[in-house]
Amino acid sequence: MFGSLANMQPRQLAAQILQFALVLSTAFMLWKGLSVVTDSGSPIVVVLSGSMEPAFQRGDLLFLWNRRQETQVGEVVVYNVRDKDIPIVHRVIRRFGGGSKPLQLLTKGDNNAADDTELYARGQTFLDRKKDVVGSVAGYVPYVGYVTILLSEYPWLKTAMLVFMALTVVLQRE
Amino acid sequence: MAESKISPYNLADLKNTTDDALGNYMRSLGFQQDNKTTDIKLAVGYVGCIIAAATFAADYKLGWEATKTWTAVAVFAYMVLNGFYSYWVYFVEKGLVFEGTKSGKHVSIASKTNKHEPTYYLTITTNAPSTDPRKIQAPFPTWFTADGFFVAKPFQQWLASSVGVIGDADAKNAMRDQRDELASPKMPAAEASVPEDIGNGTVESTGVESKGKSGKRSKRK
């Protein structure tokens, strides 16, 4: 299997490795391109909990749009808890400010009994639209997100997938 | 070098093995390989990858908000570079297998195959007198055994006898003496009438089928 690699000229080998590097680079740059277009740090997120049932289930893939700063009550937004890297998908139930004053939001999961005040950081009682919100949900695809859930629960899967991809692209010369 | 076996039914393997052999043969004849086309492709490709890597590093260290503008610029630059790379590979490199020079003669060889057809097509461009790109072809079984072993001799003979520049560099495989002999045989007087009877003097080729040139040669007496 690796015999074909050993017989290659150095430039050919460089070209084969470049092909694999381009696959990764293009995938990454497409992701970043989507970020730039939607103006969101994470334009596609996976629903991890059942707190938004029956609207969104665990494993759903959500597409975000962050260019509408005038978020309305009833919109579903994704926000990061301050100082923590946990994105949460909940619905806006109250808004304060807006216009010339900074917009502040209160959120609650459809399937939760209480609003999100307990989830926010210590001393925080509402979300800042500009600073905390990653984007509002513009569309979704069910079940597809389970792949991401698997990859995060079994990290060795990520390495295995990457190694497999690398071998396939570098050794293939069609 | 140990010859490795390939599947004689796998067109990609046939083409790649032949392409590699072509490059090795040309280099062994003393052609200085010109790597400009490949180098440009590699340079553009790797610059794009470096930009992507830098964007990844910046995003990892500084987060999304701080790197927004740089990311937008980088994505645009990457798309331009990637577009150029694709254009280069598809239109300029287009099947190029070898490009090189020997004693002032420049030769550029591109190869091609068609799906499900075991024929090797070459397009040769030289700076020799006839400047049109020359197209030659031969079936892969000419230089592959039925088990899938590559045999260098018939391959080199085909190349040296079909392409003037290669034949000049490799007189042995070009077999110009045999070619000229077949074209205008120096016959003893008693058999002088035989060629007349054939009519327009077409010389039939005998023996190995791969000598395409002699098969088509006709000589007006």
Tab-separated table of C-alpha atoms in Angstrom:
chain	number	residue	atom	x	y	z
A	1	MET	CA	0.000	0.000	0.000
A	2	PHE	CA	2.760	2.443	0.877
A	3	GLY	CA	4.947	1.119	-1.929
A	4	SER	CA	3.341	3.570	-4.324
A	5	LEU	CA	4.394	6.409	-2.022
A	6	ALA	CA	8.006	5.228	-1.884
A	7	ASN	CA	8.337	5.163	-5.678
A	8	MET	CA	7.017	8.711	-6.113
A	9	GLN	CA	9.076	11.697	-7.092
A	10	PRO	CA	9.302	14.340	-4.323
A	11	ARG	CA	7.090	16.795	-6.211
A	12	GLN	CA	4.452	14.126	-6.779
A	13	LEU	CA	4.443	13.348	-3.066
A	14	ALA	CA	4.121	17.047	-2.299
A	15	ALA	CA	1.190	17.224	-4.718
A	16	GLN	CA	-0.556	14.268	-3.061
A	17	ILE	CA	-0.148	15.786	0.407
A	18	LEU	CA	-1.348	19.126	-0.967
A	19	GLN	CA	-4.559	17.449	-2.134
A	20	PHE	CA	-5.316	16.288	1.409
A	21	ALA	CA	-4.338	19.658	2.897
A	22	LEU	CA	-6.658	21.373	0.405
A	23	VAL	CA	-9.576	19.155	1.419
A	24	LEU	CA	-9.143	20.244	5.049
A	25	SER	CA	-8.430	23.871	4.176
A	26	THR	CA	-11.388	24.214	1.836
A	27	ALA	CA	-13.747	22.632	4.358
A	28	PHE	CA	-12.496	24.979	7.065
A	29	MET	CA	-12.614	28.074	4.838
A	30	LEU	CA	-16.156	27.235	3.710
A	31	TRP	CA	-17.136	27.080	7.378
A	32	LYS	CA	-15.453	30.422	8.045
A	33	GLY	CA	-17.059	31.837	4.908
A	34	LEU	CA	-20.443	30.865	6.293
A	35	SER	CA	-19.500	32.561	9.563
A	36	VAL	CA	-18.633	35.737	7.709
A	37	VAL	CA	-21.873	35.707	5.712
A	38	THR	CA	-24.123	35.052	8.725
A	39	ASP	CA	-21.974	37.255	11.003
A	40	SER	CA	-22.067	34.491	13.601
A	41	GLY	CA	-19.151	32.750	15.341
A	42	SER	CA	-20.922	29.423	15.060
A	43	PRO	CA	-23.399	29.449	12.184
A	44	ILE	CA	-24.449	25.795	12.571
A	45	VAL	CA	-25.162	24.253	15.990
A	46	VAL	CA	-26.461	20.942	17.248
A	47	VAL	CA	-29.255	20.701	19.810
A	48	LEU	CA	-27.869	18.808	22.788
A	49	SER	CA	-30.778	18.748	25.224
A	50	GLY	CA	-34.517	18.335	25.142
A	51	SER	CA	-35.271	21.718	26.669
A	52	MET	CA	-36.911	23.013	23.472
A	53	GLU	CA	-39.202	20.074	22.775
A	54	PRO	CA	-41.458	19.677	20.868
A	55	ALA	CA	-40.028	22.401	18.606
A	56	PHE	CA	-36.435	21.067	18.541
A	57	GLN	CA	-35.221	17.597	19.485
A	58	ARG	CA	-31.791	16.442	20.626
A	59	GLY	CA	-29.719	15.855	17.495
A	60	ASP	CA	-31.307	18.545	15.334
A	61	LEU	CA	-28.995	20.721	13.257
A	62	LEU	CA	-29.787	24.444	13.488
A	63	PHE	CA	-28.802	27.169	10.998
A	64	LEU	CA	-28.207	30.577	12.531
A	65	TRP	CA	-28.449	34.143	11.210
A	66	ASN	CA	-26.935	36.973	13.195
A	67	ARG	CA	-27.508	40.057	11.042
A	68	ARG	CA	-30.891	40.997	12.498
A	69	GLN	CA	-30.098	42.880	15.652
A	70	GLU	CA	-33.768	43.688	16.434
A	71	THR	CA	-34.628	40.303	17.925
A	72	GLN	CA	-38.344	39.937	18.715
A	73	VAL	CA	-40.139	38.070	21.460
A	74	GLY	CA	-40.847	34.530	20.274
A	75	GLU	CA	-37.643	34.156	18.281
A	76	VAL	CA	-35.401	31.225	19.145
A	77	VAL	CA	-31.824	32.319	19.811
A	78	VAL	CA	-28.552	30.591	20.591
A	79	TYR	CA	-26.471	32.236	23.303
A	80	ASN	CA	-23.316	31.522	25.242
A	81	VAL	CA	-23.380	31.687	29.009
A	82	ARG	CA	-20.871	34.371	29.939
A	83	ASP	CA	-17.396	32.964	30.624
A	84	LYS	CA	-18.541	29.482	29.698
A	85	ASP	CA	-18.353	27.775	26.336
A	86	ILE	CA	-21.820	26.253	26.543
A	87	PRO	CA	-24.200	27.311	23.760
A	88	ILE	CA	-27.870	27.191	24.738
A	89	VAL	CA	-30.852	27.230	22.381
A	90	HIS	CA	-33.912	28.879	23.952
A	91	ARG	CA	-36.795	31.184	23.063
A	92	VAL	CA	-36.920	34.928	23.797
A	93	ILE	CA	-39.798	35.682	26.136
A	94	ARG	CA	-39.069	39.286	27.078
A	95	ARG	CA	-37.069	42.178	25.690
A	96	PHE	CA	-35.853	45.454	27.211
A	97	GLY	CA	-34.250	48.395	25.481
A	98	GLY	CA	-33.649	48.281	21.764
A	99	GLY	CA	-33.371	51.236	19.378
A	100	SER	CA	-30.755	53.592	20.784
A	101	LYS	CA	-30.370	51.645	24.041
A	102	PRO	CA	-28.583	48.257	24.021
A	103	LEU	CA	-31.079	45.424	23.531
A	104	GLN	CA	-31.478	43.013	26.436
A	105	LEU	CA	-33.303	39.680	26.321
A	106	LEU	CA	-34.769	37.155	28.713
A	107	THR	CA	-35.013	33.585	27.447
A	108	LYS	CA	-36.699	30.333	28.462
A	109	GLY	CA	-36.683	26.790	27.112
A	110	ASP	CA	-40.109	25.695	25.828
A	111	ASN	CA	-39.830	22.465	27.787
A	112	ASN	CA	-38.521	24.077	30.969
A	113	ALA	CA	-40.655	25.181	33.888
A	114	ALA	CA	-38.623	28.283	34.785
A	115	ASP	CA	-36.938	30.982	32.689
A	116	ASP	CA	-33.165	31.070	32.165
A	117	THR	CA	-32.257	33.473	34.989
A	118	GLU	CA	-30.679	30.553	36.868
A	119	LEU	CA	-28.591	29.584	33.828
A	120	TYR	CA	-27.029	32.995	33.342
A	121	ALA	CA	-23.712	33.874	35.021
A	122	ARG	CA	-23.679	35.034	38.651
A	123	GLY	CA	-25.193	38.501	38.851
A	124	GLN	CA	-26.507	38.418	35.285
A	125	THR	CA	-30.293	38.673	34.907
A	126	PHE	CA	-30.591	39.138	31.154
A	127	LEU	CA	-28.722	38.615	27.904
A	128	ASP	CA	-27.001	41.359	25.926
A	129	ARG	CA	-28.025	40.892	22.271
A	130	LYS	CA	-24.698	42.109	20.984
A	131	LYS	CA	-22.347	40.340	23.359
A	132	ASP	CA	-23.990	37.071	24.369
A	133	VAL	CA	-26.177	36.010	21.486
A	134	VAL	CA	-24.544	33.922	18.750
A	135	GLY	CA	-27.485	34.159	16.366
A	136	SER	CA	-31.169	33.431	15.906
A	137	VAL	CA	-32.422	30.210	14.386
A	138	ALA	CA	-33.272	30.583	10.703
A	139	GLY	CA	-33.853	26.929	9.826
A	140	TYR	CA	-33.151	23.378	10.912
A	141	VAL	CA	-32.568	19.811	9.755
A	142	PRO	CA	-33.623	16.976	12.104
A	143	TYR	CA	-31.367	14.090	13.260
A	144	VAL	CA	-28.258	15.076	11.236
A	145	GLY	CA	-26.639	16.525	14.341
A	146	TYR	CA	-26.294	13.077	15.908
A	147	VAL	CA	-22.988	12.643	14.058
A	148	THR	CA	-21.563	15.598	16.000
A	149	ILE	CA	-22.978	14.251	19.257
A	150	LEU	CA	-21.256	10.911	18.604
A	151	LEU	CA	-17.975	12.610	17.723
A	152	SER	CA	-18.001	14.610	20.937
A	153	GLU	CA	-18.982	11.681	23.162
A	154	TYR	CA	-16.379	9.349	21.589
A	155	PRO	CA	-13.406	11.604	20.787
A	156	TRP	CA	-11.378	8.724	19.333
A	157	LEU	CA	-13.884	8.724	16.471
A	158	LYS	CA	-12.579	12.112	15.355
A	159	THR	CA	-8.985	10.855	15.158
A	160	ALA	CA	-10.044	7.648	13.410
A	161	MET	CA	-12.054	9.590	10.825
A	162	LEU	CA	-9.188	11.997	10.147
A	163	VAL	CA	-6.617	9.206	9.728
A	164	PHE	CA	-8.947	7.330	7.393
A	165	MET	CA	-9.554	10.433	5.294
A	166	ALA	CA	-5.822	11.198	5.130
A	167	LEU	CA	-4.939	7.721	3.901
A	168	THR	CA	-7.691	7.721	1.306
A	169	VAL	CA	-6.762	11.054	-0.226
A	170	VAL	CA	-2.960	10.754	-0.117
A	171	LEU	CA	-2.798	7.247	-1.557
A	172	GLN	CA	-5.410	7.787	-4.222
A	173	ARG	CA	-4.144	8.891	-7.612
A	174	GLU	CA	-7.228	8.923	-9.780
B	1	MET	CA	14.073	-1.498	-9.108
B	2	ALA	CA	11.642	-4.303	-8.486
B	3	GLU	CA	8.726	-4.188	-10.879
B	4	SER	CA	5.470	-4.143	-8.972
B	5	LYS	CA	2.401	-5.836	-10.305
B	6	ILE	CA	-0.797	-3.979	-10.980
B	7	SER	CA	-4.224	-5.082	-12.040
B	8	PRO	CA	-4.229	-4.967	-15.845
B	9	TYR	CA	-7.926	-4.086	-15.771
B	10	ASN	CA	-7.548	-0.995	-13.585
B	11	LEU	CA	-7.285	1.904	-16.007
B	12	ALA	CA	-6.045	4.349	-13.367
B	13	ASP	CA	-3.213	1.997	-12.351
B	14	LEU	CA	-2.272	1.405	-15.994
B	15	LYS	CA	-2.129	5.131	-16.684
B	16	ASN	CA	-0.273	6.051	-13.496
B	17	THR	CA	2.321	3.297	-13.914
B	18	THR	CA	2.866	4.311	-17.530
B	19	ASP	CA	3.081	8.006	-16.605
B	20	ASP	CA	5.706	7.226	-13.968
B	21	ALA	CA	7.668	5.078	-16.445
B	22	LEU	CA	7.506	7.843	-19.033
B	23	GLY	CA	9.021	10.331	-16.620
B	24	ASN	CA	11.757	7.916	-15.575
B	25	TYR	CA	12.578	7.075	-19.189
B	26	MET	CA	12.806	10.712	-20.258
B	27	ARG	CA	15.027	11.569	-17.314
B	28	SER	CA	17.254	8.578	-18.035
B	29	LEU	CA	17.755	9.850	-21.584
B	30	GLY	CA	19.220	13.047	-20.211
B	31	PHE	CA	16.238	15.374	-20.582
B	32	GLN	CA	16.400	18.117	-17.963
B	33	GLN	CA	12.945	18.202	-16.382
B	34	ASP	CA	11.270	21.604	-16.367
B	35	ASN	CA	9.186	21.810	-13.214
B	36	LYS	CA	7.756	25.308	-13.637
B	37	THR	CA	4.152	24.221	-14.170
B	38	THR	CA	4.177	21.895	-11.188
B	39	ASP	CA	5.990	24.409	-8.994
B	40	ILE	CA	3.427	27.135	-9.630
B	41	LYS	CA	0.627	24.709	-8.795
B	42	LEU	CA	2.331	23.659	-5.564
B	43	ALA	CA	3.176	27.230	-4.580
B	44	VAL	CA	-0.374	28.520	-5.055
B	45	GLY	CA	-1.860	25.498	-3.303
B	46	TYR	CA	0.410	25.637	-0.278
B	47	VAL	CA	0.038	29.432	0.116
B	48	GLY	CA	-3.719	28.843	0.288
B	49	CYS	CA	-3.212	26.171	2.948
B	50	ILE	CA	-0.956	28.481	4.942
B	51	ILE	CA	-3.634	31.195	4.875
B	52	ALA	CA	-6.193	28.650	6.070
B	53	ALA	CA	-3.847	27.484	8.837
B	54	ALA	CA	-3.167	31.064	9.932
B	55	THR	CA	-6.898	31.781	10.049
B	56	PHE	CA	-7.430	28.654	12.112
B	57	ALA	CA	-4.681	29.637	14.549
B	58	ALA	CA	-5.965	33.199	14.899
B	59	ASP	CA	-9.500	32.008	15.481
B	60	TYR	CA	-8.355	29.430	18.023
B	61	LYS	CA	-6.288	31.936	19.992
B	62	LEU	CA	-8.380	35.108	19.740
B	63	GLY	CA	-11.955	33.929	19.158
B	64	TRP	CA	-14.516	34.988	16.540
B	65	GLU	CA	-15.227	38.626	17.404
B	66	ALA	CA	-11.613	39.771	17.399
B	67	THR	CA	-10.715	38.047	14.137
B	68	LYS	CA	-13.867	38.807	12.124
B	69	THR	CA	-12.270	41.202	9.637
B	70	TRP	CA	-9.111	39.149	9.108
B	71	THR	CA	-11.264	36.061	8.556
B	72	ALA	CA	-13.348	37.802	5.905
B	73	VAL	CA	-10.192	38.917	4.059
B	74	ALA	CA	-8.610	35.473	4.411
B	75	VAL	CA	-11.681	33.674	3.114
B	76	PHE	CA	-11.769	35.919	0.057
B	77	ALA	CA	-8.039	35.482	-0.579
B	78	TYR	CA	-8.380	31.720	-0.176
B	79	MET	CA	-11.248	31.528	-2.660
B	80	VAL	CA	-9.191	33.502	-5.203
B	81	LEU	CA	-6.160	31.240	-4.719
B	82	ASN	CA	-8.277	28.101	-4.842
B	83	GLY	CA	-9.929	29.347	-8.031
B	84	PHE	CA	-6.528	29.964	-9.603
B	85	TYR	CA	-5.328	26.543	-8.458
B	86	SER	CA	-8.341	24.839	-10.051
B	87	TYR	CA	-7.898	26.832	-13.257
B	88	TRP	CA	-4.207	25.935	-13.354
B	89	VAL	CA	-4.770	22.217	-12.840
B	90	TYR	CA	-7.650	21.990	-15.300
B	91	PHE	CA	-6.497	24.235	-18.127
B	92	VAL	CA	-2.733	24.601	-17.916
B	93	GLU	CA	-1.490	21.378	-16.385
B	94	LYS	CA	-4.103	19.346	-18.243
B	95	GLY	CA	-2.650	15.860	-18.031
B	96	LEU	CA	0.993	17.010	-18.200
B	97	VAL	CA	3.301	14.120	-17.436
B	98	PHE	CA	6.713	15.406	-18.441
B	99	GLU	CA	8.197	18.663	-19.599
B	100	GLY	CA	11.896	19.019	-20.262
B	101	THR	CA	14.769	20.064	-22.492
B	102	LYS	CA	17.773	18.345	-24.013
B	103	SER	CA	20.329	19.969	-26.305
B	104	GLY	CA	18.023	22.878	-27.021
B	105	LYS	CA	15.025	20.709	-27.884
B	106	HIS	CA	12.074	21.328	-25.628
B	107	VAL	CA	9.400	18.674	-25.293
B	108	SER	CA	6.123	18.671	-23.387
B	109	ILE	CA	4.116	15.459	-22.992
B	110	ALA	CA	0.544	15.169	-21.716
B	111	SER	CA	-1.317	11.897	-21.292
B	112	LYS	CA	-4.975	10.968	-21.367
B	113	THR	CA	-7.219	7.961	-21.166
B	114	ASN	CA	-10.884	7.485	-21.967
B	115	LYS	CA	-13.185	5.645	-19.632
B	116	HIS	CA	-13.358	1.885	-20.186
B	117	GLU	CA	-10.871	2.082	-23.049
B	118	PRO	CA	-7.412	0.553	-22.534
B	119	THR	CA	-5.619	3.028	-24.780
B	120	TYR	CA	-2.862	5.459	-23.817
B	121	TYR	CA	-3.147	8.803	-25.579
B	122	LEU	CA	-0.216	11.208	-25.658
B	123	THR	CA	-0.077	14.785	-26.852
B	124	ILE	CA	3.440	15.922	-27.597
B	125	THR	CA	4.475	19.521	-28.094
B	126	THR	CA	8.013	20.332	-29.162
B	127	ASN	CA	9.895	23.349	-30.424
B	128	ALA	CA	11.164	21.208	-33.290
B	129	PRO	CA	10.263	22.228	-36.874
B	130	SER	CA	6.701	20.863	-36.868
B	131	THR	CA	5.191	22.875	-34.045
B	132	ASP	CA	1.675	21.405	-34.035
B	133	PRO	CA	0.964	19.287	-30.949
B	134	ARG	CA	1.359	15.733	-32.101
B	135	LYS	CA	-1.039	13.067	-30.892
B	136	ILE	CA	-0.030	9.445	-30.666
B	137	GLN	CA	-1.721	6.491	-29.050
B	138	ALA	CA	-1.143	2.852	-28.259
B	139	PRO	CA	-3.049	0.156	-26.370
B	140	PHE	CA	-1.755	-0.566	-22.865
B	141	PRO	CA	-1.198	-4.288	-23.568
B	142	THR	CA	1.687	-3.161	-25.809
B	143	TRP	CA	3.841	-2.818	-22.705
B	144	PHE	CA	1.903	-4.671	-20.007
B	145	THR	CA	1.856	-8.441	-19.653
B	146	ALA	CA	-1.464	-10.190	-19.125
B	147	ASP	CA	-0.676	-10.478	-15.393
B	148	GLY	CA	-0.051	-6.753	-15.065
B	149	PHE	CA	3.751	-6.433	-15.151
B	150	PHE	CA	5.180	-3.424	-16.910
B	151	VAL	CA	7.773	-4.200	-19.573
B	152	ALA	CA	9.982	-1.247	-20.404
B	153	LYS	CA	11.358	-2.292	-23.803
B	154	PRO	CA	8.196	-2.122	-25.989
B	155	PHE	CA	7.201	1.101	-24.256
B	156	GLN	CA	10.530	2.749	-24.983
B	157	GLN	CA	10.524	1.443	-28.550
B	158	TRP	CA	7.069	2.883	-29.158
B	159	LEU	CA	8.077	6.268	-27.779
B	160	ALA	CA	11.441	6.455	-29.502
B	161	SER	CA	10.057	5.426	-32.880
B	162	SER	CA	6.968	7.675	-32.687
B	163	VAL	CA	8.493	10.869	-31.394
B	164	GLY	CA	11.386	12.434	-33.281
B	165	VAL	CA	12.919	14.188	-30.307
B	166	ILE	CA	12.958	11.045	-28.204
B	167	GLY	CA	14.253	8.974	-31.087
B	168	ASP	CA	17.112	11.415	-31.510
B	169	ALA	CA	18.103	10.882	-27.908
B	170	ASP	CA	17.666	7.116	-27.893
B	171	ALA	CA	18.923	5.747	-31.185
B	172	LYS	CA	18.827	2.129	-30.062
B	173	ASN	CA	15.110	2.080	-29.315
B	174	ALA	CA	14.235	4.277	-32.244
B	175	MET	CA	15.336	1.453	-34.561
B	176	ARG	CA	15.656	3.893	-37.403
B	177	ASP	CA	17.719	1.436	-39.415
B	178	GLN	CA	14.928	-1.121	-39.292
B	179	ARG	CA	12.342	1.553	-40.091
B	180	ASP	CA	14.253	2.769	-43.094
B	181	GLU	CA	14.920	-0.800	-44.192
B	182	LEU	CA	11.210	-1.631	-44.095
B	183	ALA	CA	10.315	1.547	-45.943
B	184	SER	CA	12.708	1.140	-48.804
B	185	PRO	CA	14.113	-2.344	-48.658
B	186	LYS	CA	17.459	-2.914	-50.352
B	187	MET	CA	16.412	-5.989	-52.281
B	188	PRO	CA	18.525	-8.309	-54.432
B	189	ALA	CA	17.873	-7.819	-58.210
B	190	ALA	CA	15.927	-11.121	-58.723
B	191	GLU	CA	13.067	-10.017	-56.511
B	192	ALA	CA	12.879	-6.502	-57.873
B	193	SER	CA	9.538	-7.225	-59.592
B	194	VAL	CA	7.679	-8.116	-56.392
B	195	PRO	CA	7.161	-4.595	-55.069
B	196	GLU	CA	5.824	-3.519	-58.492
B	197	ASP	CA	3.068	-6.152	-58.362
B	198	ILE	CA	1.685	-4.888	-55.082
B	199	GLY	CA	0.577	-1.814	-56.968
B	200	ASN	CA	1.148	1.434	-55.142
B	201	GLY	CA	4.108	-0.017	-53.368
B	202	THR	CA	2.588	-0.293	-49.927
B	203	VAL	CA	4.884	-2.242	-47.692
B	204	GLU	CA	3.085	-4.672	-45.440
B	205	SER	CA	4.365	-4.769	-41.884
B	206	THR	CA	5.311	-8.087	-40.524
B	207	GLY	CA	5.861	-9.249	-37.013
B	208	VAL	CA	5.211	-6.886	-34.142
B	209	GLU	CA	1.967	-4.957	-34.536
B	210	SER	CA	3.057	-2.001	-32.487
B	211	LYS	CA	5.254	-0.501	-35.169
B	212	GLY	CA	2.451	1.694	-36.389
B	213	LYS	CA	4.667	3.853	-38.511
B	214	SER	CA	5.883	1.122	-40.850
B	215	GLY	CA	2.388	-0.223	-41.293
B	216	LYS	CA	1.141	3.012	-42.787
B	217	ARG	CA	4.162	3.780	-44.885
B	218	SER	CA	3.699	3.775	-48.620
B	219	LYS	CA	6.399	4.566	-51.091
B	220	ARG	CA	5.813	5.705	-54.609
B	221	LYS	CA	8.426	4.207	-56.875
